[in-house]
PDB file of C-alpha atoms in Angstrom:
ATOM      1  CA  MET A  22      27.599  93.215  74.589  1.00 86.00           C
ATOM      2  CA  ASN A  23      30.169  95.926  74.130  1.00 88.00           C
ATOM      3  CA  ILE A  24      33.179  94.759  72.104  1.00 93.00           C
ATOM      4  CA  LYS A  25      35.965  97.211  72.908  1.00 93.00           C
ATOM      5  CA  HIS A  26      38.702  96.031  70.520  1.00 94.00           C
ATOM      6  CA  VAL A  27      40.518  93.012  69.132  1.00 96.00           C
ATOM      7  CA  GLU A  28      42.241  91.750  72.271  1.00 96.00           C
ATOM      8  CA  HIS A  29      44.432  89.165  70.573  1.00 96.00           C
ATOM      9  CA  ILE A  30      44.865  86.774  67.671  1.00 98.00           C
ATOM     10  CA  GLY A  31      45.722  83.198  68.623  1.00 97.00           C
ATOM     11  CA  ILE A  32      48.002  81.218  66.313  1.00 98.00           C
ATOM     12  CA  ALA A  33      48.612  77.498  66.882  1.00 98.00           C
ATOM     13  CA  MET A  34      52.304  76.618  66.712  1.00 98.00           C
ATOM     14  CA  PRO A  35      53.950  73.200  66.953  1.00 97.00           C
ATOM     15  CA  SER A  36      56.897  74.161  69.171  1.00 97.00           C
ATOM     16  CA  GLU A  37      58.514  76.777  71.369  1.00 97.00           C
ATOM     17  CA  GLU A  38      61.430  77.165  68.965  1.00 97.00           C
ATOM     18  CA  GLU A  39      59.176  77.781  65.958  1.00 97.00           C
ATOM     19  CA  SER A  40      57.180  80.332  67.991  1.00 97.00           C
ATOM     20  CA  LEU A  41      60.329  82.196  68.991  1.00 98.00           C
ATOM     21  CA  GLN A  42      61.721  82.088  65.433  1.00 98.00           C
ATOM     22  CA  LEU A  43      58.508  83.515  63.984  1.00 97.00           C
ATOM     23  CA  GLY A  44      58.378  86.189  66.693  1.00 97.00           C
ATOM     24  CA  ARG A  45      61.943  87.236  65.879  1.00 98.00           C
ATOM     25  CA  LEU A  46      61.129  87.279  62.167  1.00 97.00           C
ATOM     26  CA  LEU A  47      57.878  89.263  62.465  1.00 96.00           C
ATOM     27  CA  PHE A  48      58.589  91.494  65.452  1.00 97.00           C
ATOM     28  CA  GLY A  49      62.389  91.457  65.724  1.00 97.00           C
ATOM     29  CA  ARG A  50      62.296  90.570  69.407  1.00 97.00           C
ATOM     30  CA  GLU A  51      61.548  88.067  72.114  1.00 98.00           C
ATOM     31  CA  PRO A  52      57.970  87.744  73.438  1.00 98.00           C
ATOM     32  CA  ASP A  53      56.679  90.323  75.892  1.00 97.00           C
ATOM     33  CA  THR A  54      55.196  87.556  78.015  1.00 96.00           C
ATOM     34  CA  VAL A  55      55.494  83.764  78.160  1.00 97.00           C
ATOM     35  CA  GLU A  56      52.863  82.014  80.238  1.00 95.00           C
ATOM     36  CA  GLU A  57      51.708  78.450  80.688  1.00 95.00           C
ATOM     37  CA  VAL A  58      48.002  77.850  81.290  1.00 92.00           C
ATOM     38  CA  SER A  59      47.996  74.364  82.778  1.00 91.00           C
ATOM     39  CA  SER A  60      44.185  74.106  82.740  1.00 89.00           C
ATOM     40  CA  GLN A  61      44.264  74.504  78.932  1.00 90.00           C
ATOM     41  CA  LYS A  62      47.491  72.508  78.447  1.00 96.00           C
ATOM     42  CA  VAL A  63      49.056  75.343  76.471  1.00 96.00           C
ATOM     43  CA  LYS A  64      52.050  77.651  76.674  1.00 97.00           C
ATOM     44  CA  THR A  65      51.576  81.129  75.219  1.00 97.00           C
ATOM     45  CA  TYR A  66      54.172  83.423  73.680  1.00 98.00           C
ATOM     46  CA  ILE A  67      52.633  86.898  73.658  1.00 97.00           C
ATOM     47  CA  TYR A  68      53.742  89.818  71.509  1.00 98.00           C
ATOM     48  CA  ARG A  69      52.103  93.199  72.043  1.00 97.00           C
ATOM     49  CA  VAL A  70      51.420  95.068  68.805  1.00 95.00           C
ATOM     50  CA  GLY A  71      49.718  98.345  69.636  1.00 93.00           C
ATOM     51  CA  GLN A  72      46.502  97.614  71.505  1.00 91.00           C
ATOM     52  CA  THR A  73      46.349  94.036  70.185  1.00 95.00           C
ATOM     53  CA  LYS A  74      48.391  90.992  71.130  1.00 97.00           C
ATOM     54  CA  ILE A  75      49.549  88.120  68.960  1.00 98.00           C
ATOM     55  CA  GLU A  76      49.562  84.872  70.948  1.00 97.00           C
ATOM     56  CA  PHE A  77      51.515  81.892  69.678  1.00 98.00           C
ATOM     57  CA  LEU A  78      49.935  78.820  71.292  1.00 98.00           C
ATOM     58  CA  VAL A  79      52.077  75.724  71.848  1.00 98.00           C
ATOM     59  CA  PRO A  80      50.560  72.541  73.306  1.00 98.00           C
ATOM     60  CA  THR A  81      52.086  71.223  76.527  1.00 97.00           C
ATOM     61  CA  SER A  82      50.320  67.865  76.216  1.00 96.00           C
ATOM     62  CA  GLU A  83      49.360  65.627  73.328  1.00 95.00           C
ATOM     63  CA  ASP A  84      45.742  65.654  74.529  1.00 96.00           C
ATOM     64  CA  SER A  85      45.356  69.455  74.499  1.00 96.00           C
ATOM     65  CA  THR A  86      42.938  71.209  72.169  1.00 94.00           C
ATOM     66  CA  ILE A  87      45.882  72.948  70.473  1.00 97.00           C
ATOM     67  CA  ALA A  88      47.585  69.587  69.825  1.00 97.00           C
ATOM     68  CA  LYS A  89      44.337  68.305  68.286  1.00 97.00           C
ATOM     69  CA  PHE A  90      44.023  71.470  66.184  1.00 96.00           C
ATOM     70  CA  LEU A  91      47.606  71.078  64.918  1.00 97.00           C
ATOM     71  CA  SER A  92      46.975  67.408  64.114  1.00 97.00           C
ATOM     72  CA  ASP A  93      43.740  68.151  62.250  1.00 96.00           C
ATOM     73  CA  ARG A  94      44.566  71.450  60.535  1.00 95.00           C
ATOM     74  CA  GLY A  95      48.251  72.196  60.997  1.00 95.00           C
ATOM     75  CA  GLN A  96      49.889  75.388  62.124  1.00 96.00           C
ATOM     76  CA  GLY A  97      47.906  78.586  61.676  1.00 96.00           C
ATOM     77  CA  LEU A  98      45.154  80.892  62.866  1.00 97.00           C
ATOM     78  CA  HIS A  99      43.355  79.310  65.812  1.00 97.00           C
ATOM     79  CA  HIS A 100      41.044  82.049  67.105  1.00 97.00           C
ATOM     80  CA  LEU A 101      40.167  85.725  67.334  1.00 98.00           C
ATOM     81  CA  ALA A 102      39.664  87.303  70.737  1.00 97.00           C
ATOM     82  CA  PHE A 103      37.641  90.386  71.553  1.00 97.00           C
ATOM     83  CA  ALA A 104      37.817  92.477  74.727  1.00 96.00           C
ATOM     84  CA  VAL A 105      34.471  92.899  76.465  1.00 97.00           C
ATOM     85  CA  ASP A 106      33.413  94.706  79.626  1.00 95.00           C
ATOM     86  CA  SER A 107      31.982  91.585  81.277  1.00 96.00           C
ATOM     87  CA  VAL A 108      32.416  88.025  80.030  1.00 97.00           C
ATOM     88  CA  GLU A 109      29.582  86.845  82.249  1.00 96.00           C
ATOM     89  CA  GLU A 110      27.158  89.403  80.808  1.00 96.00           C
ATOM     90  CA  ALA A 111      28.326  88.647  77.261  1.00 97.00           C
ATOM     91  CA  ILE A 112      27.700  84.919  77.762  1.00 97.00           C
ATOM     92  CA  GLN A 113      24.183  85.589  79.052  1.00 97.00           C
ATOM     93  CA  GLU A 114      23.370  87.977  76.203  1.00 97.00           C
ATOM     94  CA  LEU A 115      24.668  85.595  73.563  1.00 97.00           C
ATOM     95  CA  LYS A 116      22.828  82.605  75.049  1.00 97.00           C
ATOM     96  CA  GLU A 117      19.595  84.630  75.069  1.00 96.00           C
ATOM     97  CA  LYS A 118      20.144  85.217  71.347  1.00 96.00           C
ATOM     98  CA  GLY A 119      20.540  81.469  70.762  1.00 96.00           C
ATOM     99  CA  VAL A 120      24.312  81.546  70.284  1.00 97.00           C
ATOM    100  CA  ARG A 121      26.026  78.264  71.096  1.00 97.00           C
ATOM    101  CA  MET A 122      28.793  78.647  73.683  1.00 98.00           C
ATOM    102  CA  ILE A 123      31.727  76.371  74.421  1.00 97.00           C
ATOM    103  CA  ASP A 124      31.998  77.966  77.862  1.00 97.00           C
ATOM    104  CA  GLU A 125      28.772  78.447  79.801  1.00 95.00           C
ATOM    105  CA  SER A 126      30.657  80.420  82.449  1.00 96.00           C
ATOM    106  CA  PRO A 127      33.953  82.343  82.479  1.00 96.00           C
ATOM    107  CA  ARG A 128      37.230  80.530  83.013  1.00 93.00           C
ATOM    108  CA  GLU A 129      40.844  81.482  83.613  1.00 90.00           C
ATOM    109  CA  GLY A 130      42.845  82.887  80.708  1.00 90.00           C
ATOM    110  CA  VAL A 131      46.386  84.210  80.381  1.00 89.00           C
ATOM    111  CA  GLU A 132      47.575  87.296  82.213  1.00 89.00           C
ATOM    112  CA  GLY A 133      44.854  87.005  84.871  1.00 88.00           C
ATOM    113  CA  THR A 134      41.972  87.442  82.446  1.00 92.00           C
ATOM    114  CA  ARG A 135      38.547  85.803  82.469  1.00 95.00           C
ATOM    115  CA  ILE A 136      37.566  84.250  79.161  1.00 96.00           C
ATOM    116  CA  ALA A 137      34.865  82.309  77.337  1.00 97.00           C
ATOM    117  CA  PHE A 138      34.749  80.772  73.872  1.00 97.00           C
ATOM    118  CA  ILE A 139      31.846  80.947  71.434  1.00 98.00           C
ATOM    119  CA  HIS A 140      31.304  77.773  69.439  1.00 97.00           C
ATOM    120  CA  PRO A 141      32.463  78.126  65.805  1.00 96.00           C
ATOM    121  CA  LYS A 142      29.112  76.798  64.571  1.00 96.00           C
ATOM    122  CA  SER A 143      27.601  80.102  65.728  1.00 96.00           C
ATOM    123  CA  THR A 144      30.290  82.356  64.237  1.00 95.00           C
ATOM    124  CA  GLY A 145      30.817  81.290  60.645  1.00 94.00           C
ATOM    125  CA  ARG A 146      33.298  78.552  61.614  1.00 94.00           C
ATOM    126  CA  VAL A 147      35.616  81.021  63.354  1.00 95.00           C
ATOM    127  CA  LEU A 148      36.543  80.260  66.953  1.00 96.00           C
ATOM    128  CA  VAL A 149      35.881  83.459  68.927  1.00 98.00           C
ATOM    129  CA  GLU A 150      37.116  84.166  72.438  1.00 97.00           C
ATOM    130  CA  LEU A 151      35.699  86.836  74.729  1.00 98.00           C
ATOM    131  CA  VAL A 152      38.223  88.376  77.135  1.00 97.00           C
ATOM    132  CA  GLU A 153      37.607  90.427  80.264  1.00 94.00           C
ATOM    133  CA  GLY A 154      40.361  91.972  82.286  1.00 70.00           C
ATOM    134  CA  GLU A 155      42.134  94.455  79.998  1.00 58.00           C
TER     135      GLU A 155
END
């Protein structure tokens, strides 16, 4: 598996307004992209910082994984995402090494990407996302 760079850092946020306020505070601007991913019940506020993106993740439903994360742990770092050449190949390679995957096959991510999550039990309790498409 060839990790090319940190693709983005996902931060769970309780609301759109708090996401926009933090973006203005940190970056002095509005998000570069705002996108809702209905399959994940999340709205993303994306700020490009060099080659990496910061994604503020706001739940769009009380039964989303981000809503559960906020309820259990509060606002903060949700996951790290790494760009890879092929998510499908990365999944296969990791499974062959005994790594536990949340996603057994790629799924839709923001900005037309294909993604897969590695289970935190295999990565030192850090949720890791693999991203193809950049």
